[in-house]
Amino acid sequence: MKRIAIFASGAGSNAEKIIHHFQHHSTIQVVLIACNKPGAGVIAIAEKNGLPVLLLEKEQFFRGDHYINELHANAVDFIILAGFLWKLPVKLIESFPERILNIHPALLPDYGGKGMYGQFVHAAVLAAGDTQSGITIHVVDELYDNGKTVFTAACPVFPDDTPDTLASRIHTLEHTYYPKVIEDYIAAFEKNKTYPI
Ligand code: GRF
């Protein structure tokens, strides 16, 4: 079994889709939810699905390898970021080379980088008058929203969109593709010990 930890800070709708996708999977299982926000929606989702929650404390997270040990103790193979807002420390990335994926709610490299998350992304897309947006699933390296792209999908932006209506269209794309892309990525990675791009 390949074991996934999902890192999420928000409502957790993507985490929920991923948990359900792998619920009866023969080779991949979600074993842990890591979260830095007490009270976040994702915590209730973890509890509902009988998954342990690792509550990340800021100083520990950014200073040491405390959580790296904790992840290894849980035999975690892959980390999936699903609405996780803290930048991962280099040590953590180095402990899981090419084994961390993130989803970004726009077509990178546009609308990526520090401060570009959630409604800020959608507001910027609308302010620019773009007619298309989408999602990018990428490998995580030491720079924000920078690692190699694994998958993209696009959707239209309509003239009467608000950040909320665009966010909901993007969420639908995320829910449709992220679980399957994770599954395919892990399968390809296990076969080649890297991702073939
Ligand atoms: C998603 O749009 C994801 O792309 C972004 O944060 C949002 C998380 O939503 N990075 P949810 O918590 O999965 O509902």
PDB file of C-alpha atoms and ligand atoms in Angstrom:
ATOM      1  CA  MET A   1       0.000   0.000   0.000  1.00  0.00           C
ATOM      2  CA  LYS A   2       1.165   3.537  -0.766  1.00  0.00           C
ATOM      3  CA  ARG A   3       0.187   5.867   2.041  1.00  0.00           C
ATOM      4  CA  ILE A   4      -0.993   9.444   1.511  1.00  0.00           C
ATOM      5  CA  ALA A   5      -1.076  12.341   3.956  1.00  0.00           C
ATOM      6  CA  ILE A   6      -3.329  15.203   2.888  1.00  0.00           C
ATOM      7  CA  PHE A   7      -2.306  18.688   4.036  1.00  0.00           C
ATOM      8  CA  ALA A   8      -5.228  21.107   4.092  1.00  0.00           C
ATOM      9  CA  SER A   9      -6.121  24.314   5.933  1.00  0.00           C
ATOM     10  CA  GLY A  10      -9.624  25.092   4.733  1.00  0.00           C
ATOM     11  CA  ALA A  11     -13.053  23.702   4.058  1.00  0.00           C
ATOM     12  CA  GLY A  12     -11.572  20.458   2.806  1.00  0.00           C
ATOM     13  CA  SER A  13     -13.832  19.746  -0.151  1.00  0.00           C
ATOM     14  CA  ASN A  14     -10.870  18.481  -2.179  1.00  0.00           C
ATOM     15  CA  ALA A  15      -9.629  16.414   0.744  1.00  0.00           C
ATOM     16  CA  GLU A  16     -13.069  14.818   1.005  1.00  0.00           C
ATOM     17  CA  LYS A  17     -13.105  13.868  -2.684  1.00  0.00           C
ATOM     18  CA  ILE A  18      -9.622  12.385  -2.383  1.00  0.00           C
ATOM     19  CA  ILE A  19     -10.534  10.416   0.760  1.00  0.00           C
ATOM     20  CA  HIS A  20     -13.602   8.951  -0.943  1.00  0.00           C
ATOM     21  CA  HIS A  21     -11.732   8.173  -4.149  1.00  0.00           C
ATOM     22  CA  PHE A  22      -9.203   6.001  -2.324  1.00  0.00           C
ATOM     23  CA  GLN A  23     -11.569   4.518   0.241  1.00  0.00           C
ATOM     24  CA  HIS A  24     -11.570   1.040  -1.297  1.00  0.00           C
ATOM     25  CA  HIS A  25      -8.471   1.325  -3.444  1.00  0.00           C
ATOM     26  CA  SER A  26      -6.229  -1.710  -3.712  1.00  0.00           C
ATOM     27  CA  THR A  27      -2.827   0.051  -3.634  1.00  0.00           C
ATOM     28  CA  ILE A  28      -3.309   3.584  -2.283  1.00  0.00           C
ATOM     29  CA  GLN A  29      -4.773   4.766   1.001  1.00  0.00           C
ATOM     30  CA  VAL A  30      -5.207   8.080   2.783  1.00  0.00           C
ATOM     31  CA  VAL A  31      -3.804   7.637   6.282  1.00  0.00           C
ATOM     32  CA  LEU A  32      -3.557  11.106   7.754  1.00  0.00           C
ATOM     33  CA  ILE A  33      -4.886  14.659   7.509  1.00  0.00           C
ATOM     34  CA  ALA A  34      -2.451  17.397   8.481  1.00  0.00           C
ATOM     35  CA  CYS A  35      -3.937  20.798   9.234  1.00  0.00           C
ATOM     36  CA  ASN A  36      -2.631  24.061  10.668  1.00  0.00           C
ATOM     37  CA  LYS A  37      -6.013  25.590  11.543  1.00  0.00           C
ATOM     38  CA  PRO A  38      -7.940  24.355  14.557  1.00  0.00           C
ATOM     39  CA  GLY A  39     -11.612  24.371  13.619  1.00  0.00           C
ATOM     40  CA  ALA A  40     -11.052  24.119   9.865  1.00  0.00           C
ATOM     41  CA  GLY A  41     -13.753  22.230   7.961  1.00  0.00           C
ATOM     42  CA  VAL A  42     -11.253  19.599   6.914  1.00  0.00           C
ATOM     43  CA  ILE A  43     -10.903  18.431  10.526  1.00  0.00           C
ATOM     44  CA  ALA A  44     -14.582  17.483  10.725  1.00  0.00           C
ATOM     45  CA  ILE A  45     -14.219  15.682   7.383  1.00  0.00           C
ATOM     46  CA  ALA A  46     -11.252  13.713   8.728  1.00  0.00           C
ATOM     47  CA  GLU A  47     -13.193  12.738  11.841  1.00  0.00           C
ATOM     48  CA  LYS A  48     -16.236  11.715   9.825  1.00  0.00           C
ATOM     49  CA  ASN A  49     -14.003   9.405   7.812  1.00  0.00           C
ATOM     50  CA  GLY A  50     -12.156   7.997  10.805  1.00  0.00           C
ATOM     51  CA  LEU A  51      -8.830   9.545   9.848  1.00  0.00           C
ATOM     52  CA  PRO A  52      -6.315  10.865  12.377  1.00  0.00           C
ATOM     53  CA  VAL A  53      -5.582  14.600  12.299  1.00  0.00           C
ATOM     54  CA  LEU A  54      -2.098  15.939  12.785  1.00  0.00           C
ATOM     55  CA  LEU A  55      -2.489  19.522  14.014  1.00  0.00           C
ATOM     56  CA  LEU A  56       0.549  21.453  12.827  1.00  0.00           C
ATOM     57  CA  GLU A  57       1.951  24.035  15.191  1.00  0.00           C
ATOM     58  CA  LYS A  58       3.742  26.950  13.501  1.00  0.00           C
ATOM     59  CA  GLU A  59       7.082  26.962  15.358  1.00  0.00           C
ATOM     60  CA  GLN A  60       7.476  23.214  15.149  1.00  0.00           C
ATOM     61  CA  PHE A  61       6.535  23.196  11.489  1.00  0.00           C
ATOM     62  CA  PHE A  62       8.970  25.865  10.345  1.00  0.00           C
ATOM     63  CA  ARG A  63      11.859  25.134  12.698  1.00  0.00           C
ATOM     64  CA  GLY A  64      12.611  21.504  13.019  1.00  0.00           C
ATOM     65  CA  ASP A  65      12.031  18.169  11.487  1.00  0.00           C
ATOM     66  CA  HIS A  66       9.460  17.287  14.125  1.00  0.00           C
ATOM     67  CA  TYR A  67       6.707  16.619  11.604  1.00  0.00           C
ATOM     68  CA  ILE A  68       9.023  14.863   9.190  1.00  0.00           C
ATOM     69  CA  ASN A  69       9.601  12.260  11.883  1.00  0.00           C
ATOM     70  CA  GLU A  70       5.886  12.092  12.533  1.00  0.00           C
ATOM     71  CA  LEU A  71       5.154  11.523   8.841  1.00  0.00           C
ATOM     72  CA  HIS A  72       7.801   8.833   8.605  1.00  0.00           C
ATOM     73  CA  ALA A  73       6.468   7.216  11.774  1.00  0.00           C
ATOM     74  CA  ASN A  74       3.137   6.956   9.968  1.00  0.00           C
ATOM     75  CA  ALA A  75       4.949   5.446   6.949  1.00  0.00           C
ATOM     76  CA  VAL A  76       3.672   8.229   4.695  1.00  0.00           C
ATOM     77  CA  ASP A  77       4.832   7.863   1.079  1.00  0.00           C
ATOM     78  CA  PHE A  78       3.195  10.853  -0.614  1.00  0.00           C
ATOM     79  CA  ILE A  79       1.964  14.249   0.555  1.00  0.00           C
ATOM     80  CA  ILE A  80      -1.006  15.848  -1.175  1.00  0.00           C
ATOM     81  CA  LEU A  81      -1.602  19.549  -0.644  1.00  0.00           C
ATOM     82  CA  ALA A  82      -5.259  20.486  -0.957  1.00  0.00           C
ATOM     83  CA  GLY A  83      -5.742  24.089   0.036  1.00  0.00           C
ATOM     84  CA  PHE A  84      -2.693  24.205   2.320  1.00  0.00           C
ATOM     85  CA  LEU A  85      -1.384  27.752   2.666  1.00  0.00           C
ATOM     86  CA  TRP A  86       1.950  27.494   4.487  1.00  0.00           C
ATOM     87  CA  LYS A  87       5.105  27.250   2.431  1.00  0.00           C
ATOM     88  CA  LEU A  88       6.688  23.869   3.046  1.00  0.00           C
ATOM     89  CA  PRO A  89      10.132  23.942   4.700  1.00  0.00           C
ATOM     90  CA  VAL A  90      12.960  22.774   2.434  1.00  0.00           C
ATOM     91  CA  LYS A  91      13.760  19.895   4.798  1.00  0.00           C
ATOM     92  CA  LEU A  92      10.265  18.526   4.390  1.00  0.00           C
ATOM     93  CA  ILE A  93      10.423  18.786   0.604  1.00  0.00           C
ATOM     94  CA  GLU A  94      13.808  17.065   0.592  1.00  0.00           C
ATOM     95  CA  SER A  95      12.378  14.215   2.655  1.00  0.00           C
ATOM     96  CA  PHE A  96       9.714  13.573   0.030  1.00  0.00           C
ATOM     97  CA  PRO A  97      11.452  14.261  -3.290  1.00  0.00           C
ATOM     98  CA  GLU A  98       8.919  14.386  -6.119  1.00  0.00           C
ATOM     99  CA  ARG A  99       6.408  12.926  -3.691  1.00  0.00           C
ATOM    100  CA  ILE A 100       4.470  16.085  -2.935  1.00  0.00           C
ATOM    101  CA  LEU A 101       1.692  17.392  -5.185  1.00  0.00           C
ATOM    102  CA  ASN A 102      -0.194  20.671  -5.012  1.00  0.00           C
ATOM    103  CA  ILE A 103      -3.275  21.960  -6.775  1.00  0.00           C
ATOM    104  CA  HIS A 104      -3.475  25.598  -7.783  1.00  0.00           C
ATOM    105  CA  PRO A 105      -6.774  27.190  -8.824  1.00  0.00           C
ATOM    106  CA  ALA A 106      -5.441  28.917 -11.975  1.00  0.00           C
ATOM    107  CA  LEU A 107      -3.322  28.189 -15.014  1.00  0.00           C
ATOM    108  CA  LEU A 108       0.252  28.569 -13.776  1.00  0.00           C
ATOM    109  CA  PRO A 109       2.632  30.337 -14.196  1.00  0.00           C
ATOM    110  CA  ASP A 110      -0.024  33.057 -14.291  1.00  0.00           C
ATOM    111  CA  TYR A 111      -1.609  33.990 -10.968  1.00  0.00           C
ATOM    112  CA  GLY A 112       0.859  31.991  -8.891  1.00  0.00           C
ATOM    113  CA  GLY A 113       3.309  32.911  -6.139  1.00  0.00           C
ATOM    114  CA  LYS A 114       3.065  34.342  -2.670  1.00  0.00           C
ATOM    115  CA  GLY A 115      -0.331  35.781  -1.746  1.00  0.00           C
ATOM    116  CA  MET A 116      -2.012  34.186  -4.740  1.00  0.00           C
ATOM    117  CA  TYR A 117      -4.523  31.856  -3.174  1.00  0.00           C
ATOM    118  CA  GLY A 118      -8.270  31.431  -2.957  1.00  0.00           C
ATOM    119  CA  GLN A 119     -10.378  34.451  -3.861  1.00  0.00           C
ATOM    120  CA  PHE A 120      -7.261  36.549  -4.590  1.00  0.00           C
ATOM    121  CA  VAL A 121      -6.509  34.339  -7.569  1.00  0.00           C
ATOM    122  CA  HIS A 122     -10.028  34.556  -8.968  1.00  0.00           C
ATOM    123  CA  ALA A 123     -10.266  38.308  -8.371  1.00  0.00           C
ATOM    124  CA  ALA A 124      -6.987  38.819 -10.253  1.00  0.00           C
ATOM    125  CA  VAL A 125      -8.162  36.682 -13.177  1.00  0.00           C
ATOM    126  CA  LEU A 126     -11.376  38.721 -13.405  1.00  0.00           C
ATOM    127  CA  ALA A 127      -9.554  42.065 -13.046  1.00  0.00           C
ATOM    128  CA  ALA A 128      -7.298  41.106 -15.958  1.00  0.00           C
ATOM    129  CA  GLY A 129     -10.338  40.369 -18.140  1.00  0.00           C
ATOM    130  CA  ASP A 130      -9.139  36.843 -18.953  1.00  0.00           C
ATOM    131  CA  THR A 131     -11.629  34.661 -20.799  1.00  0.00           C
ATOM    132  CA  GLN A 132     -10.126  31.417 -19.482  1.00  0.00           C
ATOM    133  CA  SER A 133      -8.894  30.057 -16.177  1.00  0.00           C
ATOM    134  CA  GLY A 134      -8.362  26.576 -14.831  1.00  0.00           C
ATOM    135  CA  ILE A 135      -6.384  24.353 -12.503  1.00  0.00           C
ATOM    136  CA  THR A 136      -2.757  23.287 -12.350  1.00  0.00           C
ATOM    137  CA  ILE A 137      -1.557  20.199 -10.515  1.00  0.00           C
ATOM    138  CA  HIS A 138       2.186  20.292  -9.968  1.00  0.00           C
ATOM    139  CA  VAL A 139       5.041  18.732  -8.071  1.00  0.00           C
ATOM    140  CA  VAL A 140       6.148  20.844  -5.096  1.00  0.00           C
ATOM    141  CA  ASP A 141       9.666  22.222  -4.941  1.00  0.00           C
ATOM    142  CA  GLU A 142      11.184  24.961  -2.762  1.00  0.00           C
ATOM    143  CA  LEU A 143       9.506  27.824  -4.652  1.00  0.00           C
ATOM    144  CA  TYR A 144       5.818  28.680  -4.474  1.00  0.00           C
ATOM    145  CA  ASP A 145       3.806  27.218  -7.358  1.00  0.00           C
ATOM    146  CA  ASN A 146       6.940  26.363  -9.296  1.00  0.00           C
ATOM    147  CA  GLY A 147       7.516  22.591  -9.600  1.00  0.00           C
ATOM    148  CA  LYS A 148       6.894  20.643 -12.776  1.00  0.00           C
ATOM    149  CA  THR A 149       3.345  20.546 -14.034  1.00  0.00           C
ATOM    150  CA  VAL A 150       1.604  17.193 -13.980  1.00  0.00           C
ATOM    151  CA  PHE A 151      -1.833  18.215 -15.233  1.00  0.00           C
ATOM    152  CA  THR A 152      -3.869  21.230 -16.278  1.00  0.00           C
ATOM    153  CA  ALA A 153      -7.532  21.689 -17.173  1.00  0.00           C
ATOM    154  CA  ALA A 154      -9.184  24.900 -18.344  1.00  0.00           C
ATOM    155  CA  CYS A 155     -12.630  26.422 -18.010  1.00  0.00           C
ATOM    156  CA  PRO A 156     -14.219  29.566 -19.433  1.00  0.00           C
ATOM    157  CA  VAL A 157     -14.474  32.842 -17.545  1.00  0.00           C
ATOM    158  CA  PHE A 158     -17.738  34.671 -18.284  1.00  0.00           C
ATOM    159  CA  PRO A 159     -18.190  38.453 -18.334  1.00  0.00           C
ATOM    160  CA  ASP A 160     -20.666  38.343 -15.453  1.00  0.00           C
ATOM    161  CA  ASP A 161     -18.520  36.093 -13.241  1.00  0.00           C
ATOM    162  CA  THR A 162     -17.735  37.088  -9.669  1.00  0.00           C
ATOM    163  CA  PRO A 163     -14.847  35.574  -7.690  1.00  0.00           C
ATOM    164  CA  ASP A 164     -17.446  33.240  -6.123  1.00  0.00           C
ATOM    165  CA  THR A 165     -18.969  31.959  -9.368  1.00  0.00           C
ATOM    166  CA  LEU A 166     -15.514  31.439 -10.854  1.00  0.00           C
ATOM    167  CA  ALA A 167     -14.334  29.702  -7.660  1.00  0.00           C
ATOM    168  CA  SER A 168     -17.225  27.294  -7.849  1.00  0.00           C
ATOM    169  CA  ARG A 169     -16.459  26.431 -11.507  1.00  0.00           C
ATOM    170  CA  ILE A 170     -12.807  25.870 -10.547  1.00  0.00           C
ATOM    171  CA  HIS A 171     -13.786  23.713  -7.568  1.00  0.00           C
ATOM    172  CA  THR A 172     -15.782  21.470  -9.881  1.00  0.00           C
ATOM    173  CA  LEU A 173     -12.691  20.994 -12.052  1.00  0.00           C
ATOM    174  CA  GLU A 174     -10.565  20.245  -8.985  1.00  0.00           C
ATOM    175  CA  HIS A 175     -13.009  17.679  -7.646  1.00  0.00           C
ATOM    176  CA  THR A 176     -13.293  16.031 -11.047  1.00  0.00           C
ATOM    177  CA  TYR A 177      -9.582  15.657 -11.731  1.00  0.00           C
ATOM    178  CA  TYR A 178      -7.428  15.833  -8.611  1.00  0.00           C
ATOM    179  CA  PRO A 179      -8.147  12.357  -7.169  1.00  0.00           C
ATOM    180  CA  LYS A 180      -7.548  10.605 -10.505  1.00  0.00           C
ATOM    181  CA  VAL A 181      -4.419  12.629 -11.271  1.00  0.00           C
ATOM    182  CA  ILE A 182      -3.040  11.673  -7.834  1.00  0.00           C
ATOM    183  CA  GLU A 183      -3.784   8.023  -8.576  1.00  0.00           C
ATOM    184  CA  ASP A 184      -2.078   8.167 -11.982  1.00  0.00           C
ATOM    185  CA  TYR A 185       0.888  10.112 -10.627  1.00  0.00           C
ATOM    186  CA  ILE A 186       1.545   7.607  -7.850  1.00  0.00           C
ATOM    187  CA  ALA A 187       1.213   4.666 -10.239  1.00  0.00           C
ATOM    188  CA  ALA A 188       3.653   6.230 -12.724  1.00  0.00           C
ATOM    189  CA  PHE A 189       6.022   7.237  -9.948  1.00  0.00           C
ATOM    190  CA  GLU A 190       6.103   3.776  -8.457  1.00  0.00           C
ATOM    191  CA  LYS A 191       6.830   2.275 -11.861  1.00  0.00           C
ATOM    192  CA  ASN A 192       9.630   4.661 -12.861  1.00  0.00           C
ATOM    193  CA  LYS A 193      10.703   6.110  -9.489  1.00  0.00           C
ATOM    194  CA  THR A 194      10.146   9.511 -11.015  1.00  0.00           C
ATOM    195  CA  TYR A 195       7.366  11.117 -12.993  1.00  0.00           C
ATOM    196  CA  PRO A 196       7.814  10.836 -16.766  1.00  0.00           C
ATOM    197  CA  ILE A 197       7.744  14.432 -17.989  1.00  0.00           C
TER     198      ILE A 197
HETATM  199  C1  GRF B   1      -8.843  25.001  -3.727  1.00  0.00           C
HETATM  200  O1  GRF B   1      -9.389  25.883  -4.658  1.00  0.00           O
HETATM  201  C2  GRF B   1      -7.381  24.813  -3.982  1.00  0.00           C
HETATM  202  O2  GRF B   1      -7.023  24.904  -5.310  1.00  0.00           O
HETATM  203  C3  GRF B   1      -6.799  25.976  -3.264  1.00  0.00           C
HETATM  204  O3  GRF B   1      -7.566  26.048  -2.082  1.00  0.00           O
HETATM  205  C4  GRF B   1      -8.879  25.588  -2.337  1.00  0.00           C
HETATM  206  C5  GRF B   1      -9.219  24.580  -1.286  1.00  0.00           C
HETATM  207  O4  GRF B   1     -10.580  24.296  -1.253  1.00  0.00           O
HETATM  208  N1  GRF B   1      -5.397  25.922  -3.180  1.00  0.00           N
HETATM  209  P1  GRF B   1     -11.103  23.117  -0.331  1.00  0.00           P
HETATM  210  O5  GRF B   1     -10.638  23.386   1.080  1.00  0.00           O
HETATM  211  O6  GRF B   1     -10.550  21.834  -0.870  1.00  0.00           O
HETATM  212  O7  GRF B   1     -12.596  23.175  -0.428  1.00  0.00           O
END
